[in-house]
């Protein structure tokens, strides 16, 4: 299984602290040695860094830890390969442009029968179930909404429906973003925490590191972090429910969809 | 005006030497301070690094110089903004997936009347003439070839025709790649050199650096480099003609199209 890390914030925020703990799971405290990637939506654009080597030994990962990139939305992934060989084309996150926005996607889990999922506007570059499911999901949204919908709720509801369908094929924990919204869907495992004033201290579970957020924030900052497993051991993380889709904007939950089951 | 750097090679080759000279033009010996980017097609995938800051001061650019990424095709660009503000979304190269391949594009020049170029499958994320022209060009190829064509020559001939049309709107020097082929089109300025055995020494024009390629190559290596202006001062670079499209594969020119004019 892979691990996911996501962030939504109301001010450009660096993810160095969380990423430092997270990347230790990539071949350090965790078994996820088969590559990693991180995508940043920054003021004025999108960029990503991907590497097919274990994050704990990656020079590029080290740069990301030391070089604070300020961002409102981050999606990161460390990989333990199941479907698809260890290579760059199979390394998350994946990105496609829809409606002039870069849509970024990372998946934790494994699907069966994914080869038969319809593809329309988008085709996979690599050979993973994850990227195939992404191309299916985005192609289906684009088929329903050829232009960016004014009715955001309809789009989100479609997204939830498609996620539920994919969950029917196996395990489908998801981080997805369009630059404004971060979408998080839980199939089995995804936890979140929202930090806001009064800020306190946090201890990383996977590395010896403590941060006092008071020193790095202003009283109006709202920063939410999501991860497959909580990254700190002295804070209360909220575990999402199976079938739950959360829509985040500027660090806050703006919509929530639950399974009908 | 911006500057372009490209490479096509028959073995995975690092571009550290050429990139070191090239990035000095990004705010060092040249006026191109408005961002830079580099894309690598590696065995097993595609990745890119982009930064809206001058390349000569960029920590990420320094990493690229020091951390050899072995690649068969490279496209790089340093920017001097004309259309579109200095921001990440306006930083080349641009990429879109077509037929399950990442198509990467960088442009040097300026177009007029570009706003009226038709868009179909692809829409720009940023606000440059360059990205708009890319979305037009790729969308038009995809309209003509919804599936990857078996007849490569027909595709290349279409590409040449579209480049000629874009040259009619201004200056359109182009680097484009699909992972197997590198396409280079000259509107005003683009030069190339092919290095093969017997290898010799090369002196960078923009930085004090000499490389003896004999020490870094095997006798079968073929490595071609393209740049807006020659990067070395002791080798014979070939300048492309206006209206000329070259198709490169594994370091060799496999097709050439000239203007009808």
Coordinates of C-alpha atoms in Angstrom, one line a residue:
Chain A
X1 CA 0.0 0.0 0.0
X2 CA 1.1 3.5 -0.6
X3 CA 0.7 6.6 1.6
X4 CA -0.9 9.9 0.9
X5 CA -0.2 13.4 2.2
X6 CA -2.3 16.5 1.5
X7 CA -2.7 20.1 2.6
X8 CA -5.2 22.9 2.2
X9 CA -4.4 26.3 3.6
X10 CA -5.8 29.8 3.6
X11 CA -2.3 31.3 3.2
X12 CA 0.6 30.1 1.2
X13 CA 2.2 27.6 3.6
X14 CA 5.2 25.4 3.4
X15 CA 4.8 21.7 4.1
X16 CA 8.4 21.1 5.1
X17 CA 7.5 19.8 8.6
X18 CA 4.8 17.3 7.5
X19 CA 6.8 16.2 4.5
X20 CA 9.9 15.5 6.6
X21 CA 7.9 13.0 8.7
X22 CA 6.1 11.6 5.6
X23 CA 9.2 11.0 3.6
X24 CA 10.7 8.9 6.4
X25 CA 8.0 6.4 5.6
X26 CA 9.5 6.1 2.1
X27 CA 12.1 3.5 2.8
X28 CA 12.9 4.7 6.4
X29 CA 10.2 3.9 9.0
X30 CA 7.9 2.5 6.3
X31 CA 8.1 0.0 3.4
X32 CA 7.3 2.5 0.6
X33 CA 10.5 2.4 -1.4
X34 CA 9.1 2.5 -4.9
X35 CA 9.1 6.2 -5.6
X36 CA 7.5 9.4 -4.4
X37 CA 6.1 12.7 -5.7
X38 CA 4.8 16.0 -4.5
X39 CA 2.7 18.6 -6.3
X40 CA 2.3 22.3 -5.3
X41 CA -0.4 24.7 -6.3
X42 CA 1.4 28.0 -5.7
X43 CA 0.2 31.5 -6.3
X44 CA 0.4 31.7 -10.0
X45 CA 0.8 28.1 -11.0
X46 CA 1.3 24.4 -10.5
X47 CA 4.4 22.3 -10.3
X48 CA 5.4 18.8 -9.2
X49 CA 8.5 16.8 -8.3
X50 CA 8.6 13.1 -8.8
X51 CA 11.3 10.5 -8.3
X52 CA 11.2 6.7 -8.8
X53 CA 13.8 6.3 -5.9
X54 CA 13.0 5.9 -2.2
X55 CA 12.2 9.3 -0.8
X56 CA 14.4 8.9 2.2
X57 CA 17.5 8.7 -0.1
X58 CA 16.3 11.2 -2.7
X59 CA 18.3 14.4 -3.2
X60 CA 15.2 16.0 -4.7
X61 CA 13.2 15.1 -1.6
X62 CA 15.9 16.6 0.5
X63 CA 15.7 19.8 -1.5
X64 CA 11.9 19.9 -0.9
X65 CA 12.5 19.6 2.8
X66 CA 15.0 22.4 2.9
X67 CA 13.6 24.7 0.4
X68 CA 10.2 26.0 1.6
X69 CA 7.8 26.2 -1.3
X70 CA 4.7 28.2 -0.1
X71 CA 1.5 26.7 -1.4
X72 CA -2.2 26.7 -0.8
X73 CA -2.7 23.1 -1.8
X74 CA -0.2 20.2 -1.7
X75 CA -0.7 16.6 -2.8
X76 CA 2.1 14.1 -2.1
X77 CA 2.4 10.3 -2.4
X78 CA 4.9 7.6 -1.5
X79 CA 4.6 4.4 -3.4
X80 CA 4.8 0.7 -2.6
X81 CA 4.2 -0.8 -6.0
X82 CA 1.5 -3.3 -6.6
X83 CA 0.1 -2.9 -10.1
X84 CA 2.8 -1.5 -12.6
X85 CA 6.6 -1.6 -12.4
X86 CA 8.8 0.8 -10.4
X87 CA 9.3 3.6 -12.9
X88 CA 8.8 7.3 -13.3
X89 CA 5.7 7.0 -15.4
X90 CA 4.0 5.0 -12.6
X91 CA 4.9 7.5 -9.9
X92 CA 2.1 9.7 -8.4
X93 CA 0.8 12.3 -8.4
X94 CA -0.7 12.3 -11.9
X95 CA -1.9 15.5 -13.6
X96 CA -4.1 16.3 -16.5
X97 CA -5.5 19.7 -17.7
X98 CA -9.3 20.1 -17.6
X99 CA -11.1 23.4 -18.3
X100 CA -7.7 25.2 -18.3
X101 CA -6.9 23.9 -14.8
X102 CA -4.3 21.4 -13.8
X103 CA -6.1 18.5 -12.0
X104 CA -3.7 16.6 -9.8
X105 CA -4.5 13.1 -8.4
X106 CA -2.9 10.6 -6.0
X107 CA -4.4 7.3 -5.0
X108 CA -3.8 4.8 -2.2
X109 CA -5.2 1.3 -2.7
X110 CA -5.7 -1.4 -5.3
X111 CA -8.5 -2.0 -7.7
X112 CA -9.7 -5.1 -9.6
X113 CA -11.3 -5.0 -13.0
X114 CA -9.9 -1.5 -13.6
X115 CA -8.8 -2.4 -17.1
X116 CA -12.4 -2.3 -18.3
X117 CA -13.0 1.3 -17.0
X118 CA -14.0 3.5 -20.0
X119 CA -11.5 6.1 -21.2
X120 CA -12.5 9.1 -23.2
X121 CA -10.5 12.4 -23.2
X122 CA -7.5 11.1 -21.2
X123 CA -5.3 8.1 -21.5
X124 CA -2.7 6.7 -19.1
X125 CA 1.0 7.2 -19.8
X126 CA 2.1 4.5 -17.4
X127 CA 0.6 1.1 -16.5
X128 CA -0.9 1.5 -13.0
X129 CA -4.5 0.8 -12.0
X130 CA -4.3 4.3 -10.3
X131 CA -3.6 6.3 -13.4
X132 CA -6.2 4.4 -15.4
X133 CA -8.8 5.1 -12.7
X134 CA -7.8 8.8 -12.8
X135 CA -8.2 9.0 -16.6
X136 CA -11.6 7.3 -16.3
X137 CA -12.7 9.6 -13.5
X138 CA -11.6 12.9 -15.1
X139 CA -12.9 11.8 -18.5
X140 CA -16.2 11.0 -17.1
X141 CA -16.5 14.4 -15.3
X142 CA -15.5 16.1 -18.5
X143 CA -18.1 14.1 -20.5
X144 CA -20.8 15.3 -18.0
X145 CA -19.4 18.8 -17.8
X146 CA -17.7 19.8 -21.1
X147 CA -17.3 23.3 -19.7
X148 CA -16.6 24.3 -16.1
X149 CA -19.9 24.0 -14.3
X150 CA -21.4 27.0 -12.5
X151 CA -23.2 24.5 -10.2
X152 CA -20.2 23.3 -8.2
X153 CA -22.5 21.1 -6.0
X154 CA -23.5 19.0 -9.1
X155 CA -19.9 18.5 -10.0
X156 CA -19.0 17.4 -6.4
X157 CA -21.9 15.1 -6.2
X158 CA -20.8 13.5 -9.5
X159 CA -17.3 13.1 -8.1
X160 CA -18.7 11.4 -5.0
X161 CA -20.7 9.0 -7.2
X162 CA -17.7 8.1 -9.3
X163 CA -15.5 7.6 -6.2
X164 CA -18.2 5.3 -4.7
X165 CA -18.2 3.3 -8.0
X166 CA -14.4 3.0 -7.8
X167 CA -14.5 1.9 -4.2
X168 CA -16.7 -0.9 -5.4
X169 CA -13.6 -2.2 -7.3
X170 CA -11.3 -2.4 -4.2
X171 CA -9.5 0.2 -2.1
X172 CA -9.7 3.8 -3.3
X173 CA -8.4 6.4 -1.0
X174 CA -8.0 9.6 -3.0
X175 CA -6.5 13.1 -3.0
X176 CA -7.6 15.3 -6.0
X177 CA -7.2 19.0 -6.6
X178 CA -8.0 21.6 -9.2
X179 CA -6.0 24.5 -7.7
X180 CA -8.9 26.0 -5.8
X181 CA -10.4 22.9 -4.1
X182 CA -8.9 19.9 -2.6
X183 CA -11.0 16.7 -2.7
X184 CA -10.4 13.9 -0.3
X185 CA -12.2 10.6 -0.4
X186 CA -11.8 7.8 2.0
X187 CA -12.2 4.1 1.2
X188 CA -10.4 2.6 4.1
X189 CA -7.8 5.0 5.6
X190 CA -7.4 8.8 5.6
X191 CA -7.1 11.2 8.6
X192 CA -7.0 14.9 8.9
X193 CA -6.2 17.7 11.3
X194 CA -6.9 21.4 11.1
X195 CA -4.5 23.8 12.8
X196 CA -5.6 27.3 13.7
X197 CA -5.1 29.8 16.5
X198 CA -4.2 29.2 19.3
X199 CA -1.4 27.2 17.7
X200 CA 0.6 24.7 19.7
X201 CA 3.5 22.3 19.4
X202 CA 3.5 19.2 17.3
X203 CA 5.8 16.1 17.5
X204 CA 6.4 14.1 14.4
X205 CA 5.8 10.3 14.9
X206 CA 8.3 9.2 12.2
X207 CA 11.3 11.5 12.9
X208 CA 12.7 13.4 15.8
X209 CA 11.3 16.8 15.1
X210 CA 9.1 19.2 17.0
X211 CA 7.6 22.4 15.6
X212 CA 6.0 25.2 17.5
X213 CA 3.5 26.5 15.0
X214 CA 3.1 29.8 16.9
X215 CA 6.5 30.8 15.6
X216 CA 5.5 30.1 12.0
X217 CA 2.0 31.4 11.7
X218 CA -0.3 34.4 12.1
X219 CA -3.5 34.3 14.2
X220 CA -5.7 34.1 11.0
X221 CA -3.9 31.1 9.5
X222 CA -6.0 27.9 8.9
X223 CA -3.9 24.9 7.7
X224 CA -5.4 21.5 7.3
X225 CA -3.3 18.4 6.7
X226 CA -4.4 15.0 5.6
X227 CA -2.5 11.7 5.7
X228 CA -3.1 8.0 5.4
X229 CA -1.9 7.7 9.1
X230 CA -1.6 10.6 11.5
X231 CA 1.8 12.2 11.2
X232 CA 2.1 13.6 14.8
X233 CA 1.6 11.8 18.1
X234 CA 0.4 14.6 20.4
X235 CA -2.5 16.0 18.4
X236 CA -6.1 14.8 17.8
X237 CA -6.4 13.6 14.1
X238 CA -9.9 12.9 12.7
X239 CA -10.3 9.7 10.8
X240 CA -12.5 9.9 7.8
X241 CA -15.3 7.3 7.2
X242 CA -15.4 4.8 4.4
X243 CA -17.4 6.4 1.5
X244 CA -16.8 10.0 2.8
X245 CA -15.8 12.8 0.4
X246 CA -14.6 16.1 1.8
X247 CA -14.2 19.2 -0.3
X248 CA -11.7 21.6 1.2
X249 CA -11.0 25.3 0.4
X250 CA -8.5 27.5 2.1
X251 CA -8.1 25.0 5.0
X252 CA -11.8 24.6 5.7
X253 CA -14.3 21.8 4.8
X254 CA -16.8 23.4 2.5
X255 CA -18.8 20.3 1.6
X256 CA -19.2 16.7 2.8
X257 CA -20.7 13.7 1.1
X258 CA -21.4 10.4 2.8
X259 CA -22.1 7.0 1.5
X260 CA -25.7 6.0 1.1
X261 CA -25.0 2.6 2.5
Chain B
X1 CA 13.1 36.9 -26.3
X2 CA 13.5 33.6 -24.6
X3 CA 16.1 31.0 -25.2
X4 CA 15.7 27.3 -26.0
X5 CA 17.8 24.2 -25.3
X6 CA 17.1 20.7 -26.5
X7 CA 18.8 17.4 -26.7
X8 CA 18.2 14.1 -28.5
X9 CA 20.5 11.1 -27.8
X10 CA 20.8 7.4 -28.5
X11 CA 21.8 6.6 -24.9
X12 CA 20.6 8.1 -21.7
X13 CA 22.8 11.2 -21.3
X14 CA 23.0 14.0 -18.8
X15 CA 22.7 17.5 -20.0
X16 CA 24.6 19.1 -17.0
X17 CA 27.4 20.6 -19.3
X18 CA 25.0 22.3 -21.7
X19 CA 22.6 23.3 -19.0
X20 CA 25.3 24.9 -17.0
X21 CA 26.1 27.3 -19.9
X22 CA 22.5 27.8 -20.7
X23 CA 21.4 28.8 -17.3
X24 CA 24.0 31.5 -17.1
X25 CA 21.9 33.3 -19.7
X26 CA 19.1 33.3 -17.2
X27 CA 20.0 36.5 -15.4
X28 CA 23.8 36.0 -15.7
X29 CA 25.3 36.6 -19.2
X30 CA 21.7 37.0 -20.6
X31 CA 18.6 39.1 -19.8
X32 CA 16.3 36.1 -19.4
X33 CA 15.4 36.6 -15.7
X34 CA 11.7 35.6 -15.8
X35 CA 11.8 31.9 -15.0
X36 CA 13.1 28.7 -16.5
X37 CA 12.2 25.1 -16.9
X38 CA 13.6 21.8 -18.0
X39 CA 11.8 18.5 -19.0
X40 CA 13.4 15.1 -19.2
X41 CA 12.2 12.0 -20.9
X42 CA 13.9 9.3 -19.0
X43 CA 13.7 5.6 -19.4
X44 CA 10.3 4.9 -17.9
X45 CA 8.8 8.3 -17.8
X46 CA 8.7 12.1 -18.0
X47 CA 9.3 14.8 -15.5
X48 CA 10.0 18.5 -15.4
X49 CA 11.3 21.2 -13.1
X50 CA 10.1 24.7 -13.4
X51 CA 10.8 27.9 -11.5
X52 CA 9.6 31.5 -11.9
X53 CA 12.9 32.8 -10.6
X54 CA 16.1 33.6 -12.6
X55 CA 17.9 30.3 -13.3
X56 CA 21.3 31.7 -12.3
X57 CA 20.0 32.1 -8.7
X58 CA 17.7 29.1 -8.5
X59 CA 18.4 26.3 -6.0
X60 CA 16.5 23.9 -8.1
X61 CA 18.5 24.8 -11.2
X62 CA 21.7 24.2 -9.2
X63 CA 20.4 20.8 -8.2
X64 CA 19.8 20.0 -11.9
X65 CA 23.4 21.0 -12.7
X66 CA 24.9 18.8 -9.9
X67 CA 22.5 15.9 -10.1
X68 CA 22.9 14.2 -13.5
X69 CA 19.5 13.0 -14.8
X70 CA 20.1 10.6 -17.7
X71 CA 17.7 11.2 -20.5
X72 CA 17.2 10.6 -24.2
X73 CA 15.3 13.8 -24.8
X74 CA 15.5 17.1 -23.0
X75 CA 13.7 20.4 -23.5
X76 CA 14.6 23.5 -21.6
X77 CA 13.7 27.1 -21.7
X78 CA 14.7 30.4 -20.1
X79 CA 12.2 33.2 -20.2
X80 CA 12.2 36.9 -20.9
X81 CA 8.6 37.7 -20.5
X82 CA 6.7 39.5 -23.2
X83 CA 3.1 38.2 -23.2
X84 CA 1.9 37.1 -19.8
X85 CA 3.2 38.0 -16.3
X86 CA 6.1 36.4 -14.5
X87 CA 4.5 33.5 -12.8
X88 CA 4.8 29.7 -12.6
X89 CA 1.8 29.1 -14.9
X90 CA 3.5 31.1 -17.7
X91 CA 6.8 29.2 -17.3
X92 CA 7.8 26.8 -20.1
X93 CA 8.0 24.0 -20.9
X94 CA 4.3 23.1 -21.2
X95 CA 3.0 19.6 -21.3
X96 CA -0.2 17.8 -22.3
X97 CA -1.0 14.2 -22.7
X98 CA -2.0 13.0 -26.2
X99 CA -2.5 9.3 -27.2
X100 CA -1.1 8.3 -23.8
X101 CA 2.2 10.2 -24.4
X102 CA 3.3 13.3 -22.6
X103 CA 3.9 16.0 -25.3
X104 CA 6.2 18.7 -24.1
X105 CA 6.6 22.1 -25.7
X106 CA 8.7 25.2 -25.4
X107 CA 8.6 28.3 -27.6
X108 CA 10.8 31.2 -28.4
X109 CA 9.3 34.2 -30.1
X110 CA 6.2 36.3 -30.1
X111 CA 2.9 36.0 -32.0
X112 CA 0.2 38.5 -32.9
X113 CA -3.4 37.5 -33.3
X114 CA -2.8 34.4 -31.3
X115 CA -6.0 35.0 -29.2
X116 CA -8.1 33.9 -32.2
X117 CA -6.4 30.5 -32.7
X118 CA -9.0 27.8 -32.3
X119 CA -8.9 25.6 -29.2
X120 CA -10.4 22.1 -29.0
X121 CA -9.1 19.4 -26.6
X122 CA -6.6 21.5 -24.7
X123 CA -7.0 24.9 -22.9
X124 CA -4.2 27.1 -21.6
X125 CA -3.6 27.3 -17.8
X126 CA -1.6 30.5 -18.0
X127 CA -1.9 33.6 -20.1
X128 CA 0.9 33.4 -22.7
X129 CA 0.7 33.4 -26.5
X130 CA 3.1 30.4 -26.3
X131 CA 0.8 28.1 -24.3
X132 CA -2.2 29.2 -26.4
X133 CA -0.4 28.3 -29.6
X134 CA 0.6 24.9 -28.1
X135 CA -3.0 24.1 -27.1
X136 CA -4.0 25.1 -30.6
X137 CA -1.3 23.0 -32.3
X138 CA -1.8 19.9 -30.3
X139 CA -5.6 20.2 -30.4
X140 CA -5.4 20.5 -34.2
X141 CA -3.1 17.4 -34.5
X142 CA -5.5 15.5 -32.3
X143 CA -8.5 16.6 -34.4
X144 CA -6.8 15.2 -37.5
X145 CA -5.5 12.1 -35.7
X146 CA -7.8 11.1 -32.9
X147 CA -5.7 7.9 -32.5
X148 CA -1.9 7.6 -32.9
X149 CA -1.3 7.5 -36.6
X150 CA 0.6 4.6 -38.2
X151 CA 1.7 6.9 -40.9
X152 CA 4.2 9.1 -39.0
X153 CA 5.1 11.0 -42.2
X154 CA 1.5 12.3 -42.5
X155 CA 1.7 13.5 -38.9
X156 CA 5.0 15.3 -39.3
X157 CA 3.8 16.9 -42.5
X158 CA 0.8 18.2 -40.6
X159 CA 3.0 19.5 -37.9
X160 CA 5.2 21.3 -40.4
X161 CA 2.1 22.9 -42.0
X162 CA 0.8 24.1 -38.5
X163 CA 4.3 25.5 -37.6
X164 CA 4.4 27.4 -40.9
X165 CA 1.0 28.9 -40.1
X166 CA 2.1 30.0 -36.7
X167 CA 5.3 31.5 -38.2
X168 CA 2.9 33.6 -40.2
X169 CA 1.8 35.2 -36.9
X170 CA 5.3 36.3 -35.8
X171 CA 8.3 34.5 -34.5
X172 CA 7.9 30.8 -33.7
X173 CA 11.0 28.8 -32.8
X174 CA 9.9 25.5 -31.4
X175 CA 11.0 22.5 -29.4
X176 CA 8.4 19.7 -29.1
X177 CA 8.7 16.1 -28.1
X178 CA 6.6 13.0 -27.5
X179 CA 9.1 10.8 -25.7
X180 CA 10.3 9.1 -28.9
X181 CA 10.9 12.0 -31.3
X182 CA 12.1 15.5 -30.8
X183 CA 10.7 18.1 -33.2
X184 CA 12.6 21.3 -33.8
X185 CA 11.2 24.1 -35.9
X186 CA 13.1 27.3 -36.8
X187 CA 11.4 30.6 -37.5
X188 CA 14.4 32.9 -37.0
X189 CA 17.0 31.3 -34.7
X190 CA 17.9 27.7 -33.8
X191 CA 21.3 26.0 -34.1
X192 CA 22.3 22.4 -33.6
X193 CA 25.4 20.2 -33.2
X194 CA 25.7 16.4 -33.3
X195 CA 28.5 14.9 -31.2
X196 CA 29.8 11.4 -32.1
X197 CA 33.1 9.5 -32.1
X198 CA 35.8 10.7 -32.3
X199 CA 34.8 13.0 -29.4
X200 CA 36.7 16.1 -28.6
X201 CA 36.8 18.9 -26.2
X202 CA 34.2 21.7 -25.9
X203 CA 34.4 25.1 -24.2
X204 CA 31.3 26.8 -23.0
X205 CA 30.7 30.3 -24.3
X206 CA 28.8 31.5 -21.2
X207 CA 30.8 30.0 -18.3
X208 CA 34.4 29.0 -17.7
X209 CA 34.0 25.3 -18.3
X210 CA 35.6 22.8 -20.6
X211 CA 34.5 19.2 -21.0
X212 CA 36.3 16.4 -22.8
X213 CA 33.5 14.2 -24.1
X214 CA 35.9 11.3 -24.6
X215 CA 35.9 10.8 -20.8
X216 CA 32.1 10.7 -20.6
X217 CA 31.1 8.7 -23.7
X218 CA 31.4 5.4 -25.5
X219 CA 32.3 5.2 -29.2
X220 CA 28.7 4.4 -30.2
X221 CA 27.1 7.4 -28.5
X222 CA 25.3 10.0 -30.6
X223 CA 24.2 13.1 -28.8
X224 CA 22.6 16.1 -30.5
X225 CA 22.1 19.5 -28.8
X226 CA 20.0 22.4 -30.0
X227 CA 20.1 25.9 -28.8
X228 CA 18.9 29.4 -29.8
X229 CA 22.5 30.4 -29.9
X230 CA 25.5 28.0 -30.0
X231 CA 26.6 27.2 -26.5
X232 CA 30.3 26.4 -27.2
X233 CA 32.9 28.5 -29.0
X234 CA 35.2 25.9 -30.4
X235 CA 32.8 23.7 -32.4
X236 CA 30.8 24.0 -35.6
X237 CA 27.1 24.5 -35.0
X238 CA 24.6 24.3 -37.9
X239 CA 22.1 27.0 -38.0
X240 CA 18.6 26.0 -39.1
X241 CA 16.8 27.8 -41.9
X242 CA 13.6 29.7 -41.4
X243 CA 10.7 27.4 -42.1
X244 CA 12.7 24.2 -41.5
X245 CA 11.3 21.4 -39.3
X246 CA 13.7 18.6 -38.2
X247 CA 12.6 15.4 -36.6
X248 CA 15.1 13.8 -34.3
X249 CA 15.3 10.3 -33.0
X250 CA 18.2 8.9 -30.9
X251 CA 20.4 11.8 -31.8
X252 CA 19.9 11.6 -35.5
X253 CA 17.8 13.6 -38.0
X254 CA 15.2 11.2 -39.4
X255 CA 13.1 13.7 -41.4
X256 CA 13.4 17.2 -42.6
X257 CA 10.8 19.6 -44.0
X258 CA 11.5 22.9 -45.6
X259 CA 9.4 25.9 -46.4
X260 CA 7.7 26.0 -49.8
X261 CA 8.6 29.7 -50.1

